C-alpha positions as a printed NumPy array, in Angstrom:
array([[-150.847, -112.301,  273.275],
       [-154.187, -113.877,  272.154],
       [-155.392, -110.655,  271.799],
       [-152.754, -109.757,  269.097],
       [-153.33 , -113.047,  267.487],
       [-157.069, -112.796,  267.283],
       [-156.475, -108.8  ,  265.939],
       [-154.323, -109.663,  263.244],
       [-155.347, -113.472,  262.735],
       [-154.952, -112.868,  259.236],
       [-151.38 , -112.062,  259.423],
       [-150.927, -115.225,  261.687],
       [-152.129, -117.609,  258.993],
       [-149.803, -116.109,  256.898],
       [-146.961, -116.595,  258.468],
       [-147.811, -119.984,  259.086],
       [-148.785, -120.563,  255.49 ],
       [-146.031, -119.265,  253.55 ],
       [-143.24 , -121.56 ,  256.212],
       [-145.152, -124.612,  255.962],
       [-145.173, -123.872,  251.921],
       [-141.772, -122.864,  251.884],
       [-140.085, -125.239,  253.724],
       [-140.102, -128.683,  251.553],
       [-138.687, -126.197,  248.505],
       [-136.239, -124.988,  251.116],
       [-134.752, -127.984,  252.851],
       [-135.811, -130.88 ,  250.072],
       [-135.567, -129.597,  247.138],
       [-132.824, -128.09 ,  244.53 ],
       [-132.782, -125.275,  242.357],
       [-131.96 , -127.277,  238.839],
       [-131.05 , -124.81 ,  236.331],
       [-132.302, -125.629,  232.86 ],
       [-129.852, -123.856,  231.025],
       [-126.047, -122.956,  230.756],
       [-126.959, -119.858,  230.731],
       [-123.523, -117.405,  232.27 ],
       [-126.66 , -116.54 ,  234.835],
       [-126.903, -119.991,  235.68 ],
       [-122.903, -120.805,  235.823],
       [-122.169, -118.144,  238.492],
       [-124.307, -119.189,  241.545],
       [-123.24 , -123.021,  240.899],
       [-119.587, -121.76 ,  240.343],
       [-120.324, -119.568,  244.062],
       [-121.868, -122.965,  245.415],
       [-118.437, -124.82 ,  245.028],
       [-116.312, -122.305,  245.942],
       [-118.397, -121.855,  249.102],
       [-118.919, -125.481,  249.676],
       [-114.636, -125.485,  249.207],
       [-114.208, -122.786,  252.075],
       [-113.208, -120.171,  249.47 ],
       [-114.282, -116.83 ,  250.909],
       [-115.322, -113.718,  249.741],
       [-113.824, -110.214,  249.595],
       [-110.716, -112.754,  250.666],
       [-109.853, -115.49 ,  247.832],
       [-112.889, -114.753,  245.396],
       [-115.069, -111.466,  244.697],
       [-118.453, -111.709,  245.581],
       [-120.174, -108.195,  245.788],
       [-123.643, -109.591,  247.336],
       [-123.061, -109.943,  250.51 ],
       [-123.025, -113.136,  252.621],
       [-126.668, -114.319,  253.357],
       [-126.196, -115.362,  249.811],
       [-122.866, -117.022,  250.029],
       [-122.706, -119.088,  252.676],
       [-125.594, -121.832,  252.48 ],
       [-124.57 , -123.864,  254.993],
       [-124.314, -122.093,  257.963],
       [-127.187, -122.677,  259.904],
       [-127.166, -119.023,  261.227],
       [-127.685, -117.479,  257.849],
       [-129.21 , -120.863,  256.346],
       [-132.587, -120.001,  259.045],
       [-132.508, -116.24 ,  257.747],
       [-132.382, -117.001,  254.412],
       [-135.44 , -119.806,  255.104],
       [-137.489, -116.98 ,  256.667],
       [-136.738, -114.432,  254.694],
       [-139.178, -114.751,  251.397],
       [-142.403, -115.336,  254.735],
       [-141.154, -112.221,  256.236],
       [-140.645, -110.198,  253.032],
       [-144.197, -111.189,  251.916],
       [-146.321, -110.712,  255.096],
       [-144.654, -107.131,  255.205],
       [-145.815, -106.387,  251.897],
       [-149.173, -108.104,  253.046],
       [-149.28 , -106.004,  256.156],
       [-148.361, -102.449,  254.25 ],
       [-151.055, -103.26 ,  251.464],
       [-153.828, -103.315,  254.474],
       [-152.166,  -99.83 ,  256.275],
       [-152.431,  -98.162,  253.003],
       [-155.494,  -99.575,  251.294],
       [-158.952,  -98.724,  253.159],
       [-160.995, -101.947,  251.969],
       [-158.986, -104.975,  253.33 ],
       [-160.689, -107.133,  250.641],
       [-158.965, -104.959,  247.877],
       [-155.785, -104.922,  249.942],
       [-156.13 , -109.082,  250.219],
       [-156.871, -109.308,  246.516],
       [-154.08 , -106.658,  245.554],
       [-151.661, -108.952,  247.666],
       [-152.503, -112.386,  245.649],
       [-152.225, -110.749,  242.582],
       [-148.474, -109.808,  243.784],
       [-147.64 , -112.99 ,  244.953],
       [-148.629, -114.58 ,  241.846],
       [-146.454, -112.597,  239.972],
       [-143.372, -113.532,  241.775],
       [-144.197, -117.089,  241.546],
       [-144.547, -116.824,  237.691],
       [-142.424, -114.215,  236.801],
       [-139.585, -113.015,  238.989],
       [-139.185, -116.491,  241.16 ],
       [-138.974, -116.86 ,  244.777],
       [-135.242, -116.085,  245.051],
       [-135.132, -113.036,  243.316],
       [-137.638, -111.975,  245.466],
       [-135.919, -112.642,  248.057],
       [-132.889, -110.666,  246.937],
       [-134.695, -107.341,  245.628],
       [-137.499, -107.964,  247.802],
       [-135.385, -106.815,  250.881],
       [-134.677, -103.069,  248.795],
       [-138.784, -102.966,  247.953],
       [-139.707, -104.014,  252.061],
       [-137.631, -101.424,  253.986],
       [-138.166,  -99.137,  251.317],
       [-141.648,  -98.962,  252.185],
       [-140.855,  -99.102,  255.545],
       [-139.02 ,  -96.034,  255.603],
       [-141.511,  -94.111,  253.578],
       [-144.135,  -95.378,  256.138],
       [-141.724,  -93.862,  258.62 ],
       [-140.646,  -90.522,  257.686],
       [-144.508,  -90.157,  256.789],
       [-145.949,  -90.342,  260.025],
       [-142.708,  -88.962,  261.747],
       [-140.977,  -86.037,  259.566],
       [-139.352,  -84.575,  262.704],
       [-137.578,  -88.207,  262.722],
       [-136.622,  -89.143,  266.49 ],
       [-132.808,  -89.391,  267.061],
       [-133.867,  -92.972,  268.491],
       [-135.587,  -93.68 ,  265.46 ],
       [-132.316,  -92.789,  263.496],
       [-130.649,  -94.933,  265.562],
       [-132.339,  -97.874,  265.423],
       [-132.724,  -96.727,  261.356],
       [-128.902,  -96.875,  261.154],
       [-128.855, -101.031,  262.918],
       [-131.576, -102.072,  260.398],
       [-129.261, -100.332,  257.456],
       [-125.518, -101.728,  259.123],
       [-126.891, -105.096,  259.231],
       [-128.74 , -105.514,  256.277],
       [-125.443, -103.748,  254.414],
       [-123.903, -106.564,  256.626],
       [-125.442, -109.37 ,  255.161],
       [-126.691, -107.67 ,  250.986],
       [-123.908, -105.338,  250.367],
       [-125.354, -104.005,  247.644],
       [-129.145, -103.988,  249.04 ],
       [-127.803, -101.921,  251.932],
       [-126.468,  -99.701,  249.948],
       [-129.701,  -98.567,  248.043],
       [-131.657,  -98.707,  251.879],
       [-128.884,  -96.14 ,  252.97 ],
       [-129.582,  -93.795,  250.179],
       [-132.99 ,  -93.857,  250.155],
       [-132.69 ,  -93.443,  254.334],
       [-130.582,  -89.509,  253.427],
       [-133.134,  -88.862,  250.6  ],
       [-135.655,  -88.702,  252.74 ],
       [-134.368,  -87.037,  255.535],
       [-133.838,  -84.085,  253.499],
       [-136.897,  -84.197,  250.889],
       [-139.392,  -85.496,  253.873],
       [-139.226,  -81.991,  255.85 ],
       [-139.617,  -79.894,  252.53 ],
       [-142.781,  -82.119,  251.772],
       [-144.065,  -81.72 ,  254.963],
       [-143.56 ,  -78.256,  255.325],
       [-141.843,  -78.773,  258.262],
       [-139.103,  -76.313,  259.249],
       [-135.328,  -77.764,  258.535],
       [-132.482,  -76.866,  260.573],
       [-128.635,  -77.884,  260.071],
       [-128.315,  -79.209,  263.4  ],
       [-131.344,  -81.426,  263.073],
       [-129.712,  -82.747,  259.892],
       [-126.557,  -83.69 ,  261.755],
       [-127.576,  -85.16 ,  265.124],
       [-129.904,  -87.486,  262.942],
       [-126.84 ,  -88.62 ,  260.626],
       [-124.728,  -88.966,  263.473],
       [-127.129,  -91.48 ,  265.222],
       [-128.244,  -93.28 ,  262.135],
       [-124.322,  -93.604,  261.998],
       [-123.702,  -95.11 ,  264.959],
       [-126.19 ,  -97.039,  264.583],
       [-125.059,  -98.617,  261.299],
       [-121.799,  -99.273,  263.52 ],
       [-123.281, -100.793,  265.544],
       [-125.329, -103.016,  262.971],
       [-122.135, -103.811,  261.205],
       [-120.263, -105.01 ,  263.865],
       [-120.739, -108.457,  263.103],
       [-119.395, -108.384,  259.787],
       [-116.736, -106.896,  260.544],
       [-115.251, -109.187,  263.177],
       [-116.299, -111.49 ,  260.815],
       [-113.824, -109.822,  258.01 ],
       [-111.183, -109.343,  260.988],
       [-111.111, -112.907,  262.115],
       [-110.952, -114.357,  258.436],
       [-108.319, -111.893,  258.007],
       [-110.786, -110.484,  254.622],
       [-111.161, -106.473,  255.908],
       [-108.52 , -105.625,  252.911],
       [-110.447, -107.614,  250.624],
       [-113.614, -105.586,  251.617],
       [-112.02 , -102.51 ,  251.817],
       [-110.668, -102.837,  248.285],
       [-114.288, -103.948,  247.177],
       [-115.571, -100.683,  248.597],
       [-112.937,  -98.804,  247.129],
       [-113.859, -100.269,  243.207],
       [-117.414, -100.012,  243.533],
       [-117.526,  -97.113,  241.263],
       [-114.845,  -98.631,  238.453],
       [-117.556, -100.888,  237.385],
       [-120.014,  -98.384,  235.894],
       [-117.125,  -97.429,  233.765],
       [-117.181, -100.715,  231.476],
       [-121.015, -101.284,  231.499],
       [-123.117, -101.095,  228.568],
       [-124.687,  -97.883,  227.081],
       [-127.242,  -96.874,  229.431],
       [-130.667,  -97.485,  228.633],
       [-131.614,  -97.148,  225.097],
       [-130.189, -100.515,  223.833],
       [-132.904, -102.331,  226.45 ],
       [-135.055, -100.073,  226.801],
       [-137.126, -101.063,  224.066],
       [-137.531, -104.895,  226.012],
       [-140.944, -105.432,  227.344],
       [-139.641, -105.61 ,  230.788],
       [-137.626, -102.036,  230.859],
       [-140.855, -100.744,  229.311],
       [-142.827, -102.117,  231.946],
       [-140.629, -100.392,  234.867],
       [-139.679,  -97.285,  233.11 ],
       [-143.587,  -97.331,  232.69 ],
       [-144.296,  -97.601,  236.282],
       [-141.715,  -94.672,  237.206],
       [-142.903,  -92.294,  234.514],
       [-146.823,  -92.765,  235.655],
       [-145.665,  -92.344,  238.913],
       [-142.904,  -89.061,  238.54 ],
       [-146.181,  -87.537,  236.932],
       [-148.795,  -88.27 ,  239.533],
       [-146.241,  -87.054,  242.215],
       [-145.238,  -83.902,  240.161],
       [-148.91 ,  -82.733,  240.433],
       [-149.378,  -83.625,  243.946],
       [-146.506,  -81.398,  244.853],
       [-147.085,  -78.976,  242.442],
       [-150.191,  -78.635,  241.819],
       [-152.345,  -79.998,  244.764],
       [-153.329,  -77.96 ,  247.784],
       [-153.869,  -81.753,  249.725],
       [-151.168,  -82.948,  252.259],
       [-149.048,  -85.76 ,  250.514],
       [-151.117,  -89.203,  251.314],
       [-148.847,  -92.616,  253.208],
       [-149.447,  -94.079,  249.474],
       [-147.546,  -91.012,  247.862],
       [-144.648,  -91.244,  250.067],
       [-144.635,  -95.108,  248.976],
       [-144.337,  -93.934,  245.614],
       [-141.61 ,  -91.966,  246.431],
       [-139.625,  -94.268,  247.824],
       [-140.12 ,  -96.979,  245.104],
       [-139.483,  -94.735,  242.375],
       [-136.322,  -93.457,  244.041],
       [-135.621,  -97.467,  244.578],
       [-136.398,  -98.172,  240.832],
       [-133.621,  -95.293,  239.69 ],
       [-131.147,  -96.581,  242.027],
       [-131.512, -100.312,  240.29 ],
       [-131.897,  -99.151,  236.711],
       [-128.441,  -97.564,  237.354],
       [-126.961, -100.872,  238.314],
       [-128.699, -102.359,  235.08 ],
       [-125.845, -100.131,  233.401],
       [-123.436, -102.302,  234.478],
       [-125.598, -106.042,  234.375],
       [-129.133, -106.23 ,  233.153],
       [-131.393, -107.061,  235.957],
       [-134.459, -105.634,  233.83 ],
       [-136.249, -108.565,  234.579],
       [-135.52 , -109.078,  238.276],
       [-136.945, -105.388,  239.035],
       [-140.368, -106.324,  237.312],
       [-141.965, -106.957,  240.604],
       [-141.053, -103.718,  242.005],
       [-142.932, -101.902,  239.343],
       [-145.424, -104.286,  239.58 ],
       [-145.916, -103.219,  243.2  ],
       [-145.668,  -99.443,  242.233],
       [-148.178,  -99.495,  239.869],
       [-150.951, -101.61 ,  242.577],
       [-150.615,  -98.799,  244.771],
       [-150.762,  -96.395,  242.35 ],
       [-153.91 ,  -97.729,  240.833],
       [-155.084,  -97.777,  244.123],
       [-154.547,  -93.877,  244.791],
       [-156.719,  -93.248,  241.414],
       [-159.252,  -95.327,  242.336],
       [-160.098,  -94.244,  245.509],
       [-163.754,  -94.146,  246.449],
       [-164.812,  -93.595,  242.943],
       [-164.77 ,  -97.649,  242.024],
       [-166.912, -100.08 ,  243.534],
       [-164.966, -102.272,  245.866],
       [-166.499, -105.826,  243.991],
       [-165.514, -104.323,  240.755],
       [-161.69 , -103.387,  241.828],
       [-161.53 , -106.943,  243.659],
       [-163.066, -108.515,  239.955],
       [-160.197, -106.271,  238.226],
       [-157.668, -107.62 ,  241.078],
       [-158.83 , -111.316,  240.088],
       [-158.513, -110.514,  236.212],
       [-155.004, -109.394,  236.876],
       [-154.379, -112.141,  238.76 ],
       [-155.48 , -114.364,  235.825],
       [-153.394, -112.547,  233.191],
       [-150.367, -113.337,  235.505],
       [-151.41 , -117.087,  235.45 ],
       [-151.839, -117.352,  231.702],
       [-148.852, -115.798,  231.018],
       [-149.32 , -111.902,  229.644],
       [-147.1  , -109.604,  228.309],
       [-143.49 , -110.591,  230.245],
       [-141.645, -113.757,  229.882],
       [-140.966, -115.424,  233.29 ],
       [-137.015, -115.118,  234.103],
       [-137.296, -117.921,  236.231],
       [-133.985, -120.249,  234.784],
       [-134.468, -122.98 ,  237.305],
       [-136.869, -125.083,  238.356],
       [-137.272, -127.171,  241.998],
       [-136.384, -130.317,  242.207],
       [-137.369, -132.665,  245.111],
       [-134.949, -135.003,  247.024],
       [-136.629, -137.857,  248.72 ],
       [-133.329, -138.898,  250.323],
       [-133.234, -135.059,  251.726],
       [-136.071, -136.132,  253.48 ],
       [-134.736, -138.751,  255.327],
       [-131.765, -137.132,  255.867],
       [-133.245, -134.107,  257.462],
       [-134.257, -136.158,  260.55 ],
       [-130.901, -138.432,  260.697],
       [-128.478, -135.865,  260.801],
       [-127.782, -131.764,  262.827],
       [-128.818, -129.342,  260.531],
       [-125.193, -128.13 ,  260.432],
       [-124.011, -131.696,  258.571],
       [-127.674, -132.284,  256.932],
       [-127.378, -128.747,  255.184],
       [-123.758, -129.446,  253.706],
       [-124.956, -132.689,  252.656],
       [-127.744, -130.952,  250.778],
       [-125.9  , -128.298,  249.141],
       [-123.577, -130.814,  248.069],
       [-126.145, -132.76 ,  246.587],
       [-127.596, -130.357,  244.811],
       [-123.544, -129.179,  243.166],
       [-123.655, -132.327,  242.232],
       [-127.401, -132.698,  240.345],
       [-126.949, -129.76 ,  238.345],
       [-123.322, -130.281,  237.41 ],
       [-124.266, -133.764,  236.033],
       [-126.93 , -132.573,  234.096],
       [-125.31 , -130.126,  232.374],
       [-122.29 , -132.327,  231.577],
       [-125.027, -134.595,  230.2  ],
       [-126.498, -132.142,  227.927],
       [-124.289, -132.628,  225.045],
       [-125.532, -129.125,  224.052],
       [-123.463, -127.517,  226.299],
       [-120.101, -129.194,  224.656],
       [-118.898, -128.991,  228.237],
       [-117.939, -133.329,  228.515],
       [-116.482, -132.867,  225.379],
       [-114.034, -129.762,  226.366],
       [-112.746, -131.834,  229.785],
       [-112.318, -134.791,  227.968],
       [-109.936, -133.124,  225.094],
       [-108.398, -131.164,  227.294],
       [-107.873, -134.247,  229.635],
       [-106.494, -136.451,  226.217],
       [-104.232, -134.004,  225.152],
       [-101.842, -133.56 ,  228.913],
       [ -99.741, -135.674,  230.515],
       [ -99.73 , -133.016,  233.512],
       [-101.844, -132.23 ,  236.171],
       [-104.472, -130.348,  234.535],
       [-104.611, -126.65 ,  235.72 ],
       [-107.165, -124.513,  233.541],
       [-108.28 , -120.67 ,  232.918],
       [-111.596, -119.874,  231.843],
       [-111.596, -116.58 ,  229.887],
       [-114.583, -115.043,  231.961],
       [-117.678, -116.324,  230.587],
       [-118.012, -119.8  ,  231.636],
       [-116.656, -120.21 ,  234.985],
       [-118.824, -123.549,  235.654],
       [-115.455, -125.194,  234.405],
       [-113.73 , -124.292,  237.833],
       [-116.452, -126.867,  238.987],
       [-115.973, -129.462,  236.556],
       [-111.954, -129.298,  236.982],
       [-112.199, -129.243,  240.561],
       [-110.056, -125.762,  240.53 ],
       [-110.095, -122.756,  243.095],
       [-111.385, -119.984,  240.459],
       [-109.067, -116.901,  240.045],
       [-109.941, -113.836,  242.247],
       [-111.993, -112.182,  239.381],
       [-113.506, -115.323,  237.408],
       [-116.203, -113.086,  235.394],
       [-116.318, -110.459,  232.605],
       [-117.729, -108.245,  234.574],
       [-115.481, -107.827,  237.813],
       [-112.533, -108.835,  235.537],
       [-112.572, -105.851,  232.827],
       [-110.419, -102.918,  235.23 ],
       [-106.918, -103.13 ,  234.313],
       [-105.997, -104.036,  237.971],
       [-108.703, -107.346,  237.786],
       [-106.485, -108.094,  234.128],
       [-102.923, -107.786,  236.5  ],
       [-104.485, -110.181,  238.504],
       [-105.687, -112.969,  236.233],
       [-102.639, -112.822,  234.674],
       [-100.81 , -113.074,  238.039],
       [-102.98 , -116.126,  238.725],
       [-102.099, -117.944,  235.429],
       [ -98.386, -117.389,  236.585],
       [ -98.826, -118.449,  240.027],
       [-100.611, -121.237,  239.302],
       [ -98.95 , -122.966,  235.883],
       [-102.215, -122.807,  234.265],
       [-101.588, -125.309,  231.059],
       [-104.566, -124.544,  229.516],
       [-107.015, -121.423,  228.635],
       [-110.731, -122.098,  227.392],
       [-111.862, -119.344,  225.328],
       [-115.81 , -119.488,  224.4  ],
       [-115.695, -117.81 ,  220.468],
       [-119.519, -118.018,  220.303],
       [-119.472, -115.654,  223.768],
       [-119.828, -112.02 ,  222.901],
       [-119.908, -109.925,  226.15 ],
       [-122.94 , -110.146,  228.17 ],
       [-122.625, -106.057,  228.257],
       [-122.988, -104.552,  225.221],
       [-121.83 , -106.701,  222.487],
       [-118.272, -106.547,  222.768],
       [-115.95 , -109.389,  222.82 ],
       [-114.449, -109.936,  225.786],
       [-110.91 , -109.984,  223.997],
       [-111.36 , -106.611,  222.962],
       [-112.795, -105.639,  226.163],
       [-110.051, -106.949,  228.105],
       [-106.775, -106.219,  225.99 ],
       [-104.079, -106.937,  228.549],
       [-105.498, -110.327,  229.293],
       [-105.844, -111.51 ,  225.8  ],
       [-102.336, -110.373,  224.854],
       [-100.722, -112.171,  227.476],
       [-102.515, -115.367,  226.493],
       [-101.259, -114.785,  222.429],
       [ -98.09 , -114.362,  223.516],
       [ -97.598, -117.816,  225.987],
       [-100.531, -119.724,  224.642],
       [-101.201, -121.503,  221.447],
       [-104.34 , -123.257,  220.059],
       [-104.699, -126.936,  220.339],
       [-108.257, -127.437,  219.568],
       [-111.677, -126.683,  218.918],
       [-114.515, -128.048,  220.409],
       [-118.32 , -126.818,  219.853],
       [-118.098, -122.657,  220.091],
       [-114.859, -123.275,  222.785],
       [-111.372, -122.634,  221.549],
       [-108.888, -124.717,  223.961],
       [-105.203, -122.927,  224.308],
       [-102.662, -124.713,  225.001],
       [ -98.739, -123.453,  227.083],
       [ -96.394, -122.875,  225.054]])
């Protein structure tokens, strides 16, 4: 034991460095949004509906999984605490595999984490970050193991089933980079590829995954949800149908050109390794591989939502390790760590990208108290609540936002319980009204005809007396109005709604 610790001190510290750091932002602090941005208005609308015992795949659609969802359960709560340490000593412990000089490797690794901090944020990175970790992970596998093991497939498929468990979507891009390189790995390696060897490693890595998702799944059973998901699985693909154009309307913003940078550079340099190199394919190349592959799978879901910026740090890891490759031996090691340190101080000032960090951390002195008063169970439902709460207030005190000044005419003007639809853009007003949200409460989930059926079905169901429409809102996607995008909808509401007023860019309908 001391033996490890004394081997990989370094490591050690680490890990003890990044929990100590992380843990006042984690348990006493909030996340206070500074903007009403619709990026902002969904995780505080997700807060309340999970803080209301709403559930996912079930009574709202949520397609990231439920690490994310579920805040207060201590289970996941711990995981989610851990995760950004974990995520960042792996990178930390890859950088030093594939880097010979451990000084470059340490300087390469501050110059990363500094990025995150100013760029991406913590919680992005903890999101993506999960894709980027195992991503390397398997690259570092199939690289030293091409023949892979059928235990290693297994144990593959429980890393893939749970994490697909817990980050639908992250799961997702883990499994498809897993069968990528189970078939491009052997042809790489030269080694010889049978049929068989094919199948007994997918049938493993299978059970596996069964085994991984097992969990989840009694979880679906016993909330009676496993429809919910299945029907969730079943309209993954609708969605790419009503995104934007792909690509060449943002691919002209400084952060697409930074990642579609970092793939081209890297497609190159790996085209004339395999090509055009008589040298075996280095641990760093297979990295590449994987990330690029990683990077393709993400730009496709920036079809359907821009996540341009989110990916930034994914690139930015590419192109470290590609520099790295070109460098070599040919660079003096004090002038790569200077040009590490440089970088490092670009990121600090501020270069080229604009930070998409919308939030910033807020600490609770009563949180502090708290935390030693009550179970963690009750202290981290307390917190969450808080922290509703904080942001909600402050954005009904922005007069900005025109969002006091909607609930209040809205509020004048019945003489009935209030029971309100938000068309699609700003759900946040589920929170202010105090309302269970439809099933599909965004543009984005709530474009297929079927998701239309069913917000209709919900304003019948539940005598909603009163529609806010934002006019000012043009799609998020591609510039068209969500009344044009979502025809059935908008009908309905023209032909049982009329409009009773308008407040800032909002247009309040009224029952007819």
């Amino acid at each position: 034991m001391f033996k490890i610790i004394k081997k990989d001190f370094d490591v050690v510290m680490l890990l003890i460095i990044l929990s100590a750091l992380y843990f006042k932002d984690f348990f006493f602090s909030c996340f206070n949004y500074l903007n009403l941005s619709f990026g902002s208005q969904i995780p505080l609308t997700w807060d309340f509906t999970s803080l209301n015992n709403v559930l996912p795949y079930k009574d709202i659609y949520f397609p990231y999984g439920i690490l994310f969802y579920f805040k207060s359960n201590i289970f996941l709560a711990i995981i989610n605490f851990f995760l950004p340490t974990i995520l960042f000593t792996g990178i930390y412990v890859f950088l030093k595999k594939a880097f010979v000089n451990k000084l470059i490797a340490f300087f390469a690794f501050i110059s990363f984490y500094l990025f995150i901090s100013k760029f991406t944020g913590i919680e992005n990175f903890s999101r993506y970050g999960i894709a980027l970790i195992i991503g390397v992970l398997l690259s570092f596998i199939f690289y030293r193991s091409p023949r892979l093991t059928l235990k290693a497939s297994f144990f593959i498929g429980i890393l893939i089933g749970g994490v697909f468990s817990l980050v639908n979507d992250q799961g997702l891009y883990i499994l498809s980079l897993f069968f990528f390189l189970l078939l491009i790995t052997p042809i790489l390696k030269r080694v010889k590829l049978s049929f068989n060897f094919l199948i007994s490693r997918i049938v493993f890595s299978f059970l596996g995954f069964v085994i991984g998702f097992l969990p989840f799944l009694i979880f679906l059973i016993s909330n009676n949800a496993e429809n919910g998901f299945l029907l969730f699985i079943k309209h993954l693909p609708d969605f790419s149908l009503y995104a934007k154009t792909p690509f060449i309307p943002f691919s002209t913003t400084t952060d697409n050109l930074f990642t579609f940078g970092s793939i081209f550079i890297a497609v190159v340099l790996l085209s004339f390794k395999i090509f055009f190199s008589n040298k075996r394919l280095s641990l760093i190349s297979f990295m590449e591989l994987g990330l690029v592959f990683i990077l393709i799978l993400l730009e496709q879901k920036n079809i359907i939502r821009s996540i341009d910026k989110q990916i930034t740090f994914i690139a930015f890891f590419l192109y470290i390790i590609m520099f790295n490759e070109l460098i070599k031996d040919k660079v003096n090691a004090t002038l790569t760590v200077l040009f590490y340190l440089i970088i490092s101080g670009l990121i600090v000032s501020g270069f080229v990208l604009h930070p998409f960090i919308n939030y910033k951390l807020g600490f609770k002195r009563e949180l502090k108290s708290m935390f030693f008063q009550e179970n963690l169970g009750n202290f981290l439902v307390i917190k969450n609540n808080l922290c509703l709460d904080d942001n909600v207030n402050k954005l009904i005190k922005n007069k900005s936002t025109g969002l006091e000044k909607v609930k209040m005419a809205i509020e004048k003007a019945s003489k009935d319980p209030v029971e309100i639809f938000d068309y699609l853009s700003d759900p946040v007003f589920y929170v202010l009204f105090n309302q269970k949200p439809p099933y599909y409460f965004t543009i984005f989930e709530g474009t297929p005809l079927y998701a239309q059926e069913s917000n209709v079905k919900y304003i019948k169901e539940n005598n909603i007396n009163y529609i806010i429409y934002n006019n000012d809102a043009l799609s998020i996607q591609d510039g068209v109005p969500d009344k044009a995008r979502t025809r059935l909808l908008f009908k309905y509401v023209l032909d049982n709604f009329m409009i009773l007023d308008k407040v800032e860019n909002f247009v309040i309908y009224k029952k007819i």
